[in-house]
Structures are given as structure tokens and as C-alpha cells.
PDB file of C-alpha atoms in Angstrom:
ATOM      1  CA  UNK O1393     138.998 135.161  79.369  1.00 88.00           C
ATOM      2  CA  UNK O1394     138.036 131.522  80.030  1.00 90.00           C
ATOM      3  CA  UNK O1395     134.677 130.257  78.824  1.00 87.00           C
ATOM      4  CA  UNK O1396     133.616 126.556  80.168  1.00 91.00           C
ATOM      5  CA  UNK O1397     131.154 125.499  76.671  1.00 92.00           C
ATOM      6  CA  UNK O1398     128.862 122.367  76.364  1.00 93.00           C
ATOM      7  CA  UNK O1399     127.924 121.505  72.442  1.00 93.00           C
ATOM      8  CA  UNK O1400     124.971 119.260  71.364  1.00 91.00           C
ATOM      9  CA  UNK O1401     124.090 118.273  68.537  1.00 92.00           C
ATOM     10  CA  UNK O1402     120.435 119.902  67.074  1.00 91.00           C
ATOM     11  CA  UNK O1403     118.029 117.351  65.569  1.00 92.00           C
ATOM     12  CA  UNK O1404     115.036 117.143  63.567  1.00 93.00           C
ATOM     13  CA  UNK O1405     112.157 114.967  64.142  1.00 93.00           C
ATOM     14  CA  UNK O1406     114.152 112.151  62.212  1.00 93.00           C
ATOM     15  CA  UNK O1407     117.226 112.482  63.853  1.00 92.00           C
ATOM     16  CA  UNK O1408     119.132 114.061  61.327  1.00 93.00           C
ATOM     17  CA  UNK O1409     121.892 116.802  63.016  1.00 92.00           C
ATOM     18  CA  UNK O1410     120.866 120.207  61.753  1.00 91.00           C
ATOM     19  CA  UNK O1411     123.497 121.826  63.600  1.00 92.00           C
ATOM     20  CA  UNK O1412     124.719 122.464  67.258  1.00 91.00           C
ATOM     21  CA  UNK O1413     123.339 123.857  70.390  1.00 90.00           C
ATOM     22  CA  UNK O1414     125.744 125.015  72.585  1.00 91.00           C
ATOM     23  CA  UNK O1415     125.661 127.226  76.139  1.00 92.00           C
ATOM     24  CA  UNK O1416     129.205 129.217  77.176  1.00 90.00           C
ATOM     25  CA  UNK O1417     129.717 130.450  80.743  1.00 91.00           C
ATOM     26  CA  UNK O1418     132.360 132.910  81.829  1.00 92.00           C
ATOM     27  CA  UNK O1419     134.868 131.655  84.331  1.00 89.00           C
ATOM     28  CA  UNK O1420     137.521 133.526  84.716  1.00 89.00           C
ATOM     29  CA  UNK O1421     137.432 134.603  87.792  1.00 90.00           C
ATOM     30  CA  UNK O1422     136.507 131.215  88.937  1.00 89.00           C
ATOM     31  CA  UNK O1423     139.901 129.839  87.063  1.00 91.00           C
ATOM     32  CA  UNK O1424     141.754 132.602  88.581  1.00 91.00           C
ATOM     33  CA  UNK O1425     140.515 131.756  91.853  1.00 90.00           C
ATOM     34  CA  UNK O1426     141.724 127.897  91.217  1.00 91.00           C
ATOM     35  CA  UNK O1427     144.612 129.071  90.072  1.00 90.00           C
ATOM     36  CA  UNK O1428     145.535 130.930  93.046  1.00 93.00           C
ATOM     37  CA  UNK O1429     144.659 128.084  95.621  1.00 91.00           C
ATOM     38  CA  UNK O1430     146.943 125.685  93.635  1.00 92.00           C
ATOM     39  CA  UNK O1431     149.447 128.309  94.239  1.00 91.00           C
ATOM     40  CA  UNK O1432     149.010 128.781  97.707  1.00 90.00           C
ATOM     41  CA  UNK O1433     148.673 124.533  97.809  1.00 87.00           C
ATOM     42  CA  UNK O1434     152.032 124.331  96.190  1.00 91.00           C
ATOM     43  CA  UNK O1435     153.560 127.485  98.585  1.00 91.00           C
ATOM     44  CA  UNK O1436     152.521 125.674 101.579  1.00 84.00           C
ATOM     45  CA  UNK O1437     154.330 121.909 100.174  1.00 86.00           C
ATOM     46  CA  UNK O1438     157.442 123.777  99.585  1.00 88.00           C
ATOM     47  CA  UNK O1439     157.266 125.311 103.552  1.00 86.00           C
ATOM     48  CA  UNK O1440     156.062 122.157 105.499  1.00 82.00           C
ATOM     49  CA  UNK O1441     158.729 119.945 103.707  1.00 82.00           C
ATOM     50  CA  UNK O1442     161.588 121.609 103.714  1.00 87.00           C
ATOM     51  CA  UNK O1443     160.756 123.348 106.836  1.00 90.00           C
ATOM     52  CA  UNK O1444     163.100 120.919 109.528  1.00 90.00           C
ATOM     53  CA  UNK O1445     160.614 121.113 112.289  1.00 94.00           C
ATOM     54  CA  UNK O1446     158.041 118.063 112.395  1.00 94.00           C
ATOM     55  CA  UNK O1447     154.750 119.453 111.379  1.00 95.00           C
ATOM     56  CA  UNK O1448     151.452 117.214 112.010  1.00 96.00           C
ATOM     57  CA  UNK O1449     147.465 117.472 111.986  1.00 96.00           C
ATOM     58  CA  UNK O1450     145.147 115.419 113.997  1.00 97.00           C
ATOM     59  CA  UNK O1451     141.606 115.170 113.638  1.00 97.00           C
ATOM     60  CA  UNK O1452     139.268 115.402 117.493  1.00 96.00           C
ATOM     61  CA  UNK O1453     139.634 111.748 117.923  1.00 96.00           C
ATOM     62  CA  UNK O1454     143.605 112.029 117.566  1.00 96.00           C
ATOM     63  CA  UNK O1455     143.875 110.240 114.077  1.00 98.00           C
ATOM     64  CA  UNK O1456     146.490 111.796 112.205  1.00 97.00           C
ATOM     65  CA  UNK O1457     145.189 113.773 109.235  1.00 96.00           C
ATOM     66  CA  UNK O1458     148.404 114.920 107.873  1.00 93.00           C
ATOM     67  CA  UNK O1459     152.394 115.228 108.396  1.00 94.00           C
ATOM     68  CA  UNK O1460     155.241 116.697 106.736  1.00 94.00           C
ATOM     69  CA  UNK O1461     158.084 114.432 105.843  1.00 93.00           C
ATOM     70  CA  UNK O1462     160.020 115.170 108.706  1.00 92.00           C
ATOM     71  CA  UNK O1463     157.629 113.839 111.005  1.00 94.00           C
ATOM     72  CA  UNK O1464     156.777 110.925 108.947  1.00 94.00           C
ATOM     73  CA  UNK O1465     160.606 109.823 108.959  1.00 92.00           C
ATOM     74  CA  UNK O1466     160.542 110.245 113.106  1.00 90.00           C
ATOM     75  CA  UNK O1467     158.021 107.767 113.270  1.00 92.00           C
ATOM     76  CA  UNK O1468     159.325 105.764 110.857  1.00 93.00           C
ATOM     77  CA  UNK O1469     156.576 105.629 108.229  1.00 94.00           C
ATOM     78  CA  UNK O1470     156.683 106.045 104.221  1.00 94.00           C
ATOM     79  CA  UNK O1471     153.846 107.681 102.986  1.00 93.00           C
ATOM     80  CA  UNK O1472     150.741 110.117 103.786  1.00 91.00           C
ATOM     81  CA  UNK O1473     148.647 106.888 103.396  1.00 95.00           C
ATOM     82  CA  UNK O1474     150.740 105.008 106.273  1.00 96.00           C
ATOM     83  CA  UNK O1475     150.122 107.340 108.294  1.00 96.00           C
ATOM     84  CA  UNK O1476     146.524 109.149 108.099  1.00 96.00           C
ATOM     85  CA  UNK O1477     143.985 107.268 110.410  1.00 96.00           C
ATOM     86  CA  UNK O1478     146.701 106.176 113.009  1.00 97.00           C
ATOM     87  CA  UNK O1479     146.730 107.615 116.434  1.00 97.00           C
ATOM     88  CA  UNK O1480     150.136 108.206 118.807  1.00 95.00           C
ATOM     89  CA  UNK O1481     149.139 104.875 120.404  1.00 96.00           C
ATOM     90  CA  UNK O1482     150.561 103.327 117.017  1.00 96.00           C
ATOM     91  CA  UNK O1483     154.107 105.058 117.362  1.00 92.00           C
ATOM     92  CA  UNK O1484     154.786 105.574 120.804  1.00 89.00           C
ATOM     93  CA  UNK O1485     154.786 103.417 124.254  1.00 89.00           C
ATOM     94  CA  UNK O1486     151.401 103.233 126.002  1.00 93.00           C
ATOM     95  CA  UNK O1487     152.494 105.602 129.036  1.00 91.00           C
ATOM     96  CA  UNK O1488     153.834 108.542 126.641  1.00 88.00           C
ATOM     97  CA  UNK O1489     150.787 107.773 124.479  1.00 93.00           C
ATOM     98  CA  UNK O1490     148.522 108.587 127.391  1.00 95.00           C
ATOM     99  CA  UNK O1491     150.176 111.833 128.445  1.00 93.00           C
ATOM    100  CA  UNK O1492     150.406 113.024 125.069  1.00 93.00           C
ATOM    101  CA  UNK O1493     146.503 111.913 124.131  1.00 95.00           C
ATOM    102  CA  UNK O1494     145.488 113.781 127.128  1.00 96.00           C
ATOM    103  CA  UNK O1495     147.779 116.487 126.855  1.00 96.00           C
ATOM    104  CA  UNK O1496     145.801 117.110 123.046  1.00 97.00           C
ATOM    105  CA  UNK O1497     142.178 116.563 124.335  1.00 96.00           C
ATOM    106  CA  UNK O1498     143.053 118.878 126.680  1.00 96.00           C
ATOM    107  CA  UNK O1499     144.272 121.642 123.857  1.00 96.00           C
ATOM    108  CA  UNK O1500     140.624 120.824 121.908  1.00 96.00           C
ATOM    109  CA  UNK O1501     138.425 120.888 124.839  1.00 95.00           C
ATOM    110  CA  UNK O1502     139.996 124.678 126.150  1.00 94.00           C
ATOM    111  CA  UNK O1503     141.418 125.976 123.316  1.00 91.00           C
ATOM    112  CA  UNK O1504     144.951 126.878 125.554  1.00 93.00           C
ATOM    113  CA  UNK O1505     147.569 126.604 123.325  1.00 95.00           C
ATOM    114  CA  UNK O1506     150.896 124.114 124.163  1.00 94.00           C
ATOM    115  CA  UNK O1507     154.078 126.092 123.703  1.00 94.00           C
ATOM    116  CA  UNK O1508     157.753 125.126 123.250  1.00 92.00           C
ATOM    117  CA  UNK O1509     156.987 122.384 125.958  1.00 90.00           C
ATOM    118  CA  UNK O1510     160.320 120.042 126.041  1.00 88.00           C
ATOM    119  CA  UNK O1511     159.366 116.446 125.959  1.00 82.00           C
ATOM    120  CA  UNK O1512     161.565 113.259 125.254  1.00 79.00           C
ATOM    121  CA  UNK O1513     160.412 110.485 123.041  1.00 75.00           C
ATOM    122  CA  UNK O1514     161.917 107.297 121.422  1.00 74.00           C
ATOM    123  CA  UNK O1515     161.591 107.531 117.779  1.00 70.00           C
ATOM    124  CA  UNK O1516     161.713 105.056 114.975  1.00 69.00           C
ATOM    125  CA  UNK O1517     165.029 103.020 115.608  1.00 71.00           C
ATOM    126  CA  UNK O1518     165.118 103.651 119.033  1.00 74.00           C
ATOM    127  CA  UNK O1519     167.003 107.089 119.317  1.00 74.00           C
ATOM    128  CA  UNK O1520     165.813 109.299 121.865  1.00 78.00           C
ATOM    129  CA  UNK O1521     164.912 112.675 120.559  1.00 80.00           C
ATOM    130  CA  UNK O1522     164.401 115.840 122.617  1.00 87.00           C
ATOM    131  CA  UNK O1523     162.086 118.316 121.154  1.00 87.00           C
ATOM    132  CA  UNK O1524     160.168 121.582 122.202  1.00 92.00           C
ATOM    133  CA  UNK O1525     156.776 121.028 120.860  1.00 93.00           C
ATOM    134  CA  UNK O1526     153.830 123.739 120.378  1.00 96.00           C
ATOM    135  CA  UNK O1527     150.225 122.479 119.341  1.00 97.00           C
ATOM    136  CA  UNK O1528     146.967 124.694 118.943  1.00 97.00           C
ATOM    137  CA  UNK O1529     143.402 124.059 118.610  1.00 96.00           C
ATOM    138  CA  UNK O1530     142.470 123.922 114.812  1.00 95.00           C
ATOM    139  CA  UNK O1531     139.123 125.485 114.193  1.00 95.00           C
ATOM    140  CA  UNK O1532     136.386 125.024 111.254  1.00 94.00           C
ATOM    141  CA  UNK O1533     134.843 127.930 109.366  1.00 94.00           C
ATOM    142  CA  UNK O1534     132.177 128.086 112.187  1.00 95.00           C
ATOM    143  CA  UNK O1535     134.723 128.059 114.953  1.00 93.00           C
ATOM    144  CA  UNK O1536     134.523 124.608 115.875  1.00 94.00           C
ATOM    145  CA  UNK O1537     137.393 122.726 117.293  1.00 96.00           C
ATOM    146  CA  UNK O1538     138.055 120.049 114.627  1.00 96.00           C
ATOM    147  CA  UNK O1539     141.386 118.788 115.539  1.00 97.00           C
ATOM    148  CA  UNK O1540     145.152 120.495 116.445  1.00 97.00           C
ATOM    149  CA  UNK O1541     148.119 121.245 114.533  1.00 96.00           C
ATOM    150  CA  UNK O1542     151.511 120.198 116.105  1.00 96.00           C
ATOM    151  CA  UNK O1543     155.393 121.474 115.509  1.00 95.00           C
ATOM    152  CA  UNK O1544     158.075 119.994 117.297  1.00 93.00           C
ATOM    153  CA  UNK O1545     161.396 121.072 116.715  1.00 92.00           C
ATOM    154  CA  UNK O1546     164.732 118.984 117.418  1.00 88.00           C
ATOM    155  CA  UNK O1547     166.397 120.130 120.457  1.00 89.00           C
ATOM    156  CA  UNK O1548     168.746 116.590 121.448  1.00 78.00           C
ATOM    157  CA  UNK O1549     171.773 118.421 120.596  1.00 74.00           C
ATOM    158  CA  UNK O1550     171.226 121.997 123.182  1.00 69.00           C
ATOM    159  CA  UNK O1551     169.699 119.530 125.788  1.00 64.00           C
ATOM    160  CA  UNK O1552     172.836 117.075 125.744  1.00 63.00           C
ATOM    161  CA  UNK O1553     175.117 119.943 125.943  1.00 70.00           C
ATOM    162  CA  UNK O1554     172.973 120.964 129.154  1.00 66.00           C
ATOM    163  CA  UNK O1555     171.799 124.193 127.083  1.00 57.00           C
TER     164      UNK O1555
END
């Protein structure tokens, strides 16, 4: 089993070390229990990035929280850290920013799931990409909304062969 121990040293009145004091908990089940998160954590890496749909999370006032590489290479950003705190108003022209803002507020506010709804959008280099996109309502432990979780997945080549 796993013990988590904390050692002192014991002193007399003088401040000589007559020994140690020490207190031991059991936490095994709490290591297992970390264990199996950073499993799951690791699981879910492994599915959003290599998964070839784009995968984001936005918080209620539409900042991204999160995005899976595929995403993050349509909009033509780097890293997690480019990204997080940036709204659709950073990536996208202001009229397609509006639908899309309201289309998510929307989502939050009645909890009606978007599903395989084709839109067209101009990503990072200018290419115009046709996707069917799904987003749903992302709820707290409480059942708060706190934000959506959106999948778009590349359709450009079935829509330019009229599909």
C-alpha cells in the first residue's frame, strides 16, 4: 500500500534531537484514484487529437477554454495558450461571428442541442471549409450551463461533389 509520512525531529528542552516524530496516513486508494484519472486524462489526449474532427470548449461568455489540434490548425493558431481566452470574433469575419455567437448563446440559454448543421467558413489561409457541426450545452456538477462543447467535421470534399 502507499503511506504519505511526515518526520520531525524530537527535542529536548535544549534542543538536542532525541529522535523523530513522525505521523503515516494510508493512501492507497487515494493514489489509485489519481492514478486512474491520469489514465482517463491521457485516454481522452489520445481521442481528441487524433480524432480528425475539430473538437472545442467554450466557456458562457464564448472564450475558448480548450481545442484539439485539429481545430487549433483551422484557425491557424499554435498552442492551447494562443488560443484559451479568445472568442470566434478573433478568427472569423464579424457577420459569421454574430450568427455563430448567437447560434451558441442560444444552445446555453435552452439547452437544445445543434446537430450536424452544415455551415461554410474561411479558415486560416483563406480556404473555405464546409463542415457539419454539432454543439451541446456543457453542464457543472449542479447542472448549471457553464459553457458548450463543439465538433465539426470536414465535409468540403461530399459538398463539392454535390453529395
Amino acid at each position: 500500500g502507499w503511506l504519505n509520512t511526515t518526520k520531525l525531529p524530537l527535542r529536548n528542552q535544549n534542543g538536542d534531537v532525541l529522535g523523530t516524530m513522525g505521523i503515516s496516513r494510508e493512501i492507497t486508494s487515494l493514489k489509485e484514484a489519481q492514478d486512474k484519472l491520469e489514465d482517463e486524462h491521457r485516454l481522452l489526449e489520445v481521442i481528441l487529437n487524433n480524432i480528425p474532427d475539430r473538437i472545442f470548449v467554450k466557456d458562457r461568455d464564448g472564450r475558448y477554454l480548450a481545442s484539439n489540434q485539429n481545430h487549433m490548425d483551422f484557425l491557424g493558431v499554435n498552442s492551447q495558450e494562443e488560443l484559451i481566452g479568445k472568442t470566434t470574433f478573433d478568427y472569423f469575419p464579424r457577420e459569421l461571428a454574430d450568427k455563430l455567437v448567437a447560434q451558441d448563446a442560444k444552445i446555453m440559454e435552452t439547452g437544445e442541442n445543434l446537430l450536424n448543421s452544415c455551415e461554410g467558413a474561411e479558415g486560416a489561409g483563406g480556404r473555405l471549409s464546409w463542415t457539419l457541426t454539432s454543439k451541446v450545452a456543457l453542464h457543472n456538477s449542479v447542472g448549471e450551463c457553464i459553457g458548450l462543447v463543439g465538433i465539426s467535421r470536414e465535409v468540403s470534399e461530399a459538398v463539392a461533389k454535390g453529395l
